[in-house]
Coordinates of C-alpha atoms in Angstrom, one line a residue:
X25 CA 89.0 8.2 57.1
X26 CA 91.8 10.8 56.7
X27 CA 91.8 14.5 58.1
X28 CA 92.2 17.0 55.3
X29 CA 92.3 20.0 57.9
X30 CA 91.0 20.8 60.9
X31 CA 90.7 24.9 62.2
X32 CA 89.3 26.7 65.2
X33 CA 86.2 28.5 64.4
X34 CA 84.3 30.3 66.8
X35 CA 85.2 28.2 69.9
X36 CA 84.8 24.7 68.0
X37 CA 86.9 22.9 65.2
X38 CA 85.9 23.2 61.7
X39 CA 87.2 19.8 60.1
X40 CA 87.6 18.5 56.3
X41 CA 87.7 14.5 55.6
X42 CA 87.6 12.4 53.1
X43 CA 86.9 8.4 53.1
X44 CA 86.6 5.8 50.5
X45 CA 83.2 5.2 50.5
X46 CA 81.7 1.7 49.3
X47 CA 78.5 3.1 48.2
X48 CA 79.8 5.8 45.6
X49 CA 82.9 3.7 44.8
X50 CA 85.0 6.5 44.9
X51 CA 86.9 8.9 47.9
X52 CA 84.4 11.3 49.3
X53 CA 85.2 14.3 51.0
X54 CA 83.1 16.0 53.8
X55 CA 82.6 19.2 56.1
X56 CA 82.0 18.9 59.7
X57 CA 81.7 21.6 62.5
X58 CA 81.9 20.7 66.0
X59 CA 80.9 23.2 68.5
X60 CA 82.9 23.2 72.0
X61 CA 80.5 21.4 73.7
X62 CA 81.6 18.1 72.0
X63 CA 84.1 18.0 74.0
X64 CA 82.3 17.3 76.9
X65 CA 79.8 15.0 74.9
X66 CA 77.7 14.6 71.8
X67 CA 76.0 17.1 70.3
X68 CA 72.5 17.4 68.1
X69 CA 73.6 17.4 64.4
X70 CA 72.6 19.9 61.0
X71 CA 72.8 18.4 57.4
X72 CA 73.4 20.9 55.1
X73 CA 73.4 19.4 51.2
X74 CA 74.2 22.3 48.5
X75 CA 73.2 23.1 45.4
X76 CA 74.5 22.0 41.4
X77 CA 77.8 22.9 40.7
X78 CA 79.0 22.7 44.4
X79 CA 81.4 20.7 46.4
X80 CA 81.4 20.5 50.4
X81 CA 83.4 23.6 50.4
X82 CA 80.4 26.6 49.3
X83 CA 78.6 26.1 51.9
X84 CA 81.2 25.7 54.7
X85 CA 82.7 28.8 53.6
X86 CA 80.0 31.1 52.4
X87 CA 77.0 30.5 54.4
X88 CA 78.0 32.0 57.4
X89 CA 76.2 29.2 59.4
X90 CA 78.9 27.9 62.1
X91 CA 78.6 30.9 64.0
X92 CA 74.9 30.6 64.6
X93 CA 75.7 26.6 65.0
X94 CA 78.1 27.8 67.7
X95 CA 75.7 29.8 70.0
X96 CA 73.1 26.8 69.8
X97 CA 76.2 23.7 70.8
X98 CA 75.0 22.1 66.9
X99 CA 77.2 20.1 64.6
X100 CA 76.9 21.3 60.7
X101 CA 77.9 18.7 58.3
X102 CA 78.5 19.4 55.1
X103 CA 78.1 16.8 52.5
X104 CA 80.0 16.6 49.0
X105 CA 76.9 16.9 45.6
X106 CA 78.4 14.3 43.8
X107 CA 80.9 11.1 43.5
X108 CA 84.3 13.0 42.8
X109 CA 87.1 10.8 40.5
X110 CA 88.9 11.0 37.1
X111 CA 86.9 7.5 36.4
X112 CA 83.5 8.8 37.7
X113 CA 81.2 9.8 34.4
X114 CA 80.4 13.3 34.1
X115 CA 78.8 15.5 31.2
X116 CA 79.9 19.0 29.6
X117 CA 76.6 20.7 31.1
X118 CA 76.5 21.7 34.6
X119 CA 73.7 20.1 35.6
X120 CA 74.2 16.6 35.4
X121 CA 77.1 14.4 36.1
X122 CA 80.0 15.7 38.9
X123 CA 78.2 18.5 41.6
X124 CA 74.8 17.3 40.2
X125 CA 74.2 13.8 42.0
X126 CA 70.3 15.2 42.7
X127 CA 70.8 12.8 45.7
X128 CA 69.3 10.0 44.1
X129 CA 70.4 6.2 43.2
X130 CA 71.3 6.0 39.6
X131 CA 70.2 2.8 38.3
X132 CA 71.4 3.7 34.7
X133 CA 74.7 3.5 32.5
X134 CA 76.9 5.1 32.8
X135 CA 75.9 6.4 36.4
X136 CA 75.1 3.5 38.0
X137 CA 78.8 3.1 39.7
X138 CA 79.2 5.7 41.2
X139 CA 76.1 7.7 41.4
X140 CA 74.5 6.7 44.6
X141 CA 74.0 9.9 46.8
X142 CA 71.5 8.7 48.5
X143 CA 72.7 5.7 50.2
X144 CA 75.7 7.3 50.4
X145 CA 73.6 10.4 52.4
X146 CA 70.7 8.1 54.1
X147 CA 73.4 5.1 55.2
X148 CA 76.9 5.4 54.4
X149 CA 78.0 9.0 55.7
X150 CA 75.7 9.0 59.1
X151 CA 77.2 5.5 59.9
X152 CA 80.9 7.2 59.7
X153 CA 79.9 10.2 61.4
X154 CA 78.3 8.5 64.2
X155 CA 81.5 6.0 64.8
X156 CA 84.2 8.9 65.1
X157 CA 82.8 12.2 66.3
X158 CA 81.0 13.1 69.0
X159 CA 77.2 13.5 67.7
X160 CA 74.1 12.6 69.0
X161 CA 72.4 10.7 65.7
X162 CA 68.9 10.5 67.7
X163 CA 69.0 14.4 67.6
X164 CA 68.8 15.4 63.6
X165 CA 67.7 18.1 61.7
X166 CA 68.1 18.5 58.1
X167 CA 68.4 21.8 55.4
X168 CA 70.0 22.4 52.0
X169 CA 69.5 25.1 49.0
X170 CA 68.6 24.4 45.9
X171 CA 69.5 20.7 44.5
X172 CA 70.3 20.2 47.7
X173 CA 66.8 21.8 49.5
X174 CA 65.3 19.2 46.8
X175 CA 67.5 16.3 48.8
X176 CA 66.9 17.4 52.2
X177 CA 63.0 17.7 51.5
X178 CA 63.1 14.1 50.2
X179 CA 65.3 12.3 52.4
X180 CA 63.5 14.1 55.8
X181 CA 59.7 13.4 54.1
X182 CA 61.2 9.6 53.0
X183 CA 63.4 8.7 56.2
X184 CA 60.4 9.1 59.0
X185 CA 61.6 9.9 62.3
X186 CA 65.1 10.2 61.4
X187 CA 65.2 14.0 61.6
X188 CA 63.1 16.4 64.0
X189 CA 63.1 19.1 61.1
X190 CA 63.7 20.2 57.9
X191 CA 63.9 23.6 55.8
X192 CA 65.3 24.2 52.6
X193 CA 66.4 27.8 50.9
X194 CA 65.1 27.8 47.6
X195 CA 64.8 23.9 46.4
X196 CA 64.4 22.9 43.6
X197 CA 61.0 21.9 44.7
X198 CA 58.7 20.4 41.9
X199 CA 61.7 18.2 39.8
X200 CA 59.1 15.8 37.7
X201 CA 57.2 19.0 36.5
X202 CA 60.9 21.1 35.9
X203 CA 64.1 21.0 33.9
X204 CA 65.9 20.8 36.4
X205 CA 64.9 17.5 37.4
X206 CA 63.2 15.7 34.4
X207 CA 66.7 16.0 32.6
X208 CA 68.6 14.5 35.7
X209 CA 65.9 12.1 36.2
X210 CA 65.9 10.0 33.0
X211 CA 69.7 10.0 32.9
X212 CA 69.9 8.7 36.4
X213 CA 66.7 6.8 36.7
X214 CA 65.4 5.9 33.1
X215 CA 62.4 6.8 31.2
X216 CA 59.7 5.1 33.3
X217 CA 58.6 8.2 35.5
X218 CA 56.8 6.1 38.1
X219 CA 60.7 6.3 39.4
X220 CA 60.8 9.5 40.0
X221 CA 58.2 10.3 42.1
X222 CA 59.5 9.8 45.6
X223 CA 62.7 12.5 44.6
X224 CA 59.8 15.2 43.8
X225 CA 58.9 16.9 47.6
X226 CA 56.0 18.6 45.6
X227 CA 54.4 14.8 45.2
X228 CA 55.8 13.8 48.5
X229 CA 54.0 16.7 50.4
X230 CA 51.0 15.7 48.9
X231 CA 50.9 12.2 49.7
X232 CA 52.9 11.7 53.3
X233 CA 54.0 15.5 54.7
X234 CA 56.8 15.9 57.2
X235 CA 56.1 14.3 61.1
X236 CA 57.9 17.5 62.6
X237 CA 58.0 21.3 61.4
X238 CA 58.9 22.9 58.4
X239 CA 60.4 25.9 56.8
X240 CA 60.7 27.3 53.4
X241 CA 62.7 30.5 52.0
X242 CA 62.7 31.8 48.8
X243 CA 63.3 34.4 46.9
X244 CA 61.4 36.6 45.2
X245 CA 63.6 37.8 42.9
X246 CA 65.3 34.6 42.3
X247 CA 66.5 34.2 38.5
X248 CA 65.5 30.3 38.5
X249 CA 62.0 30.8 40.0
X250 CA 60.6 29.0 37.0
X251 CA 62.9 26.1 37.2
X252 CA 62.5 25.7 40.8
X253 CA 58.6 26.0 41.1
X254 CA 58.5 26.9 44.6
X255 CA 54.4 27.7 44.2
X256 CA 53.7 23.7 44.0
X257 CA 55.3 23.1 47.3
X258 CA 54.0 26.2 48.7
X259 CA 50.1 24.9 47.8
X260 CA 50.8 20.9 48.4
X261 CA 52.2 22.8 52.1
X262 CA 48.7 24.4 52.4
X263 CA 46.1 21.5 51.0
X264 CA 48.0 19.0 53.8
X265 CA 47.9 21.6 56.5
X266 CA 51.5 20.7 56.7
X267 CA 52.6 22.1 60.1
X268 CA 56.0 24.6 58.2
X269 CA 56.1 28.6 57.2
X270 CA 57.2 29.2 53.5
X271 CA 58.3 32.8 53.0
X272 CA 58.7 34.5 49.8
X273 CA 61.5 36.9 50.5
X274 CA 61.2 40.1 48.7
X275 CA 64.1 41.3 46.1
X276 CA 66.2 38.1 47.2
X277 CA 67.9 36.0 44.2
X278 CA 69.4 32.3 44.0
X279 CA 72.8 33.4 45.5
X280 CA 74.8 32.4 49.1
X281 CA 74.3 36.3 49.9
X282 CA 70.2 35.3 50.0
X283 CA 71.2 31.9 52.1
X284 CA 73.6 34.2 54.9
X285 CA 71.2 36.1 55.3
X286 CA 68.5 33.6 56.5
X287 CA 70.8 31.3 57.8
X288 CA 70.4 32.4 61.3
X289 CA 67.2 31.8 61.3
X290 CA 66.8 28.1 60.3
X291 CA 69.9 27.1 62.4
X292 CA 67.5 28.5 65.3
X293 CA 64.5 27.2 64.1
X294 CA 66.1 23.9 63.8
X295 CA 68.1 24.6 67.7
X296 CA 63.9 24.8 68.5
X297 CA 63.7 21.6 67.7
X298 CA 66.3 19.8 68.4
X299 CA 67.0 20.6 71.8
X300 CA 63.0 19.9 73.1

């Protein structure tokens, strides 16, 4: 592992990495805040995974989040969306290939290589993290926006008892019934759809729920509601009696100005849990 940068930020150091990482076959490259008190010992952790088109970067810098991390003594880590390489595949649309991994295992040419996000997120990186910082890997919590509220729902609803809780601005929540997930899918996956079905939260919800709380925001005004079919969750939420709050936030779209401004609130909902 090789320090890119490391900076002060409000009291604790907000680090850059990268690693060659065995399960994407490629150098990754990762986010990680540390609030002051790892200094004096570890300290509960945040996943945040991001959205299509993003690196580790747009979050880190955009969502306004270590501050809020700071006051509660939370580590944010801040995952890359994709294997990263001149040899890794990619496609000329932005929604598949490089900043689109979906966080899935790609079990088809020509993504197999290097395509697997979610080892790489459930195994690889949490192994790393665990042997050189301070964190405390029995206290997790997990959050993402978009592509990446789609991964945190699955891995939190797949991995039981590995995180306390999980929330997601605006996922892409419904993938097998969406574009934007049925395209990434049968690239990554294949055509049999019985594959699928444990990356959809929507399906997921409905058949196990979350062991911990849960907490939704979207907006109202988003310009990909259609794509991101946020009412599917929302009523597989209510038919479980799934213990979570989904909000529809009024005149909010898609965009890191919607996520800063909630942000606060799920690093505290998460602090809620994470420090009982």
């Amino acid at each position: 592992m090789k320090t890119v940068s490391e900076n002060t930020c409000f009291g604790g150091v907000q680090g850059v990495y990268t690693h060659t990482s065995k399960s994407c076959a490629c150098d990754m490259t990762f986010g990680l805040f540390l609030p002051e008190e790892a200094t004096y010992g570890p300290v509960p952790v945040l996943w945040y995974l991001s959205g299509l088109t993003c690196t580790h970067e747009n979050a880190m810098v955009k969502a306004g989040a270590q501050g809020w991390a700071a006051e509660q003594g939370i580590a944010l880590i801040f995952p890359d969306t994709s294997p990263r390489g001149e040899d890794v595949a990619d496609d000329e649309a932005y929604d598949l290939g490089k900043g689109a991994g979906f966080y899935v295992n790609a079990t088809q040419d020509p993504w197999k290589r290097h395509f697997q996000m979610w080892d790489y997120l459930a195994e690889e990186l949490p192994a790393l993290v665990a042997d050189n910082f301070a964190l405390d890997m029995e206290r997790q919590a997990i959050t993402g926006h978009s592509m990446g509220g789609h991964g945190a729902l699955t891995l939190a609803m797949s991995l039981p008892g590995r995180f306390v809780s999980v929330s997601a601005f605006a996922p892409i929540a419904h993938p097998t019934a969406s574009d934007w997930g049925r395209k990434q899918f049968a690239a990554y996956l294949g055509a049999d759809d019985s594959t699928w079905t444990p990356h959809d939260s929507t399906l997921l919800m409905r058949d196990r729920g979350f062991d911990g709380p849960v907490l939704i925001d979207q907006g109202a005004d988003d310009q990909f509601f259609d794509l991101l079919k946020p009412e599917s969750l929302a009523g597989a939420m209510a038919a479980r009696r799934q213990d979570g709050t989904f909000r529809m936030q009024k005149g909010y779209d898609h965009s890191y100005f919607f996520v800063s401004t909630f942000m606060e609130d799920h690093v505290g909902f998460h602090a809620e849990a994470l420090h009982e």
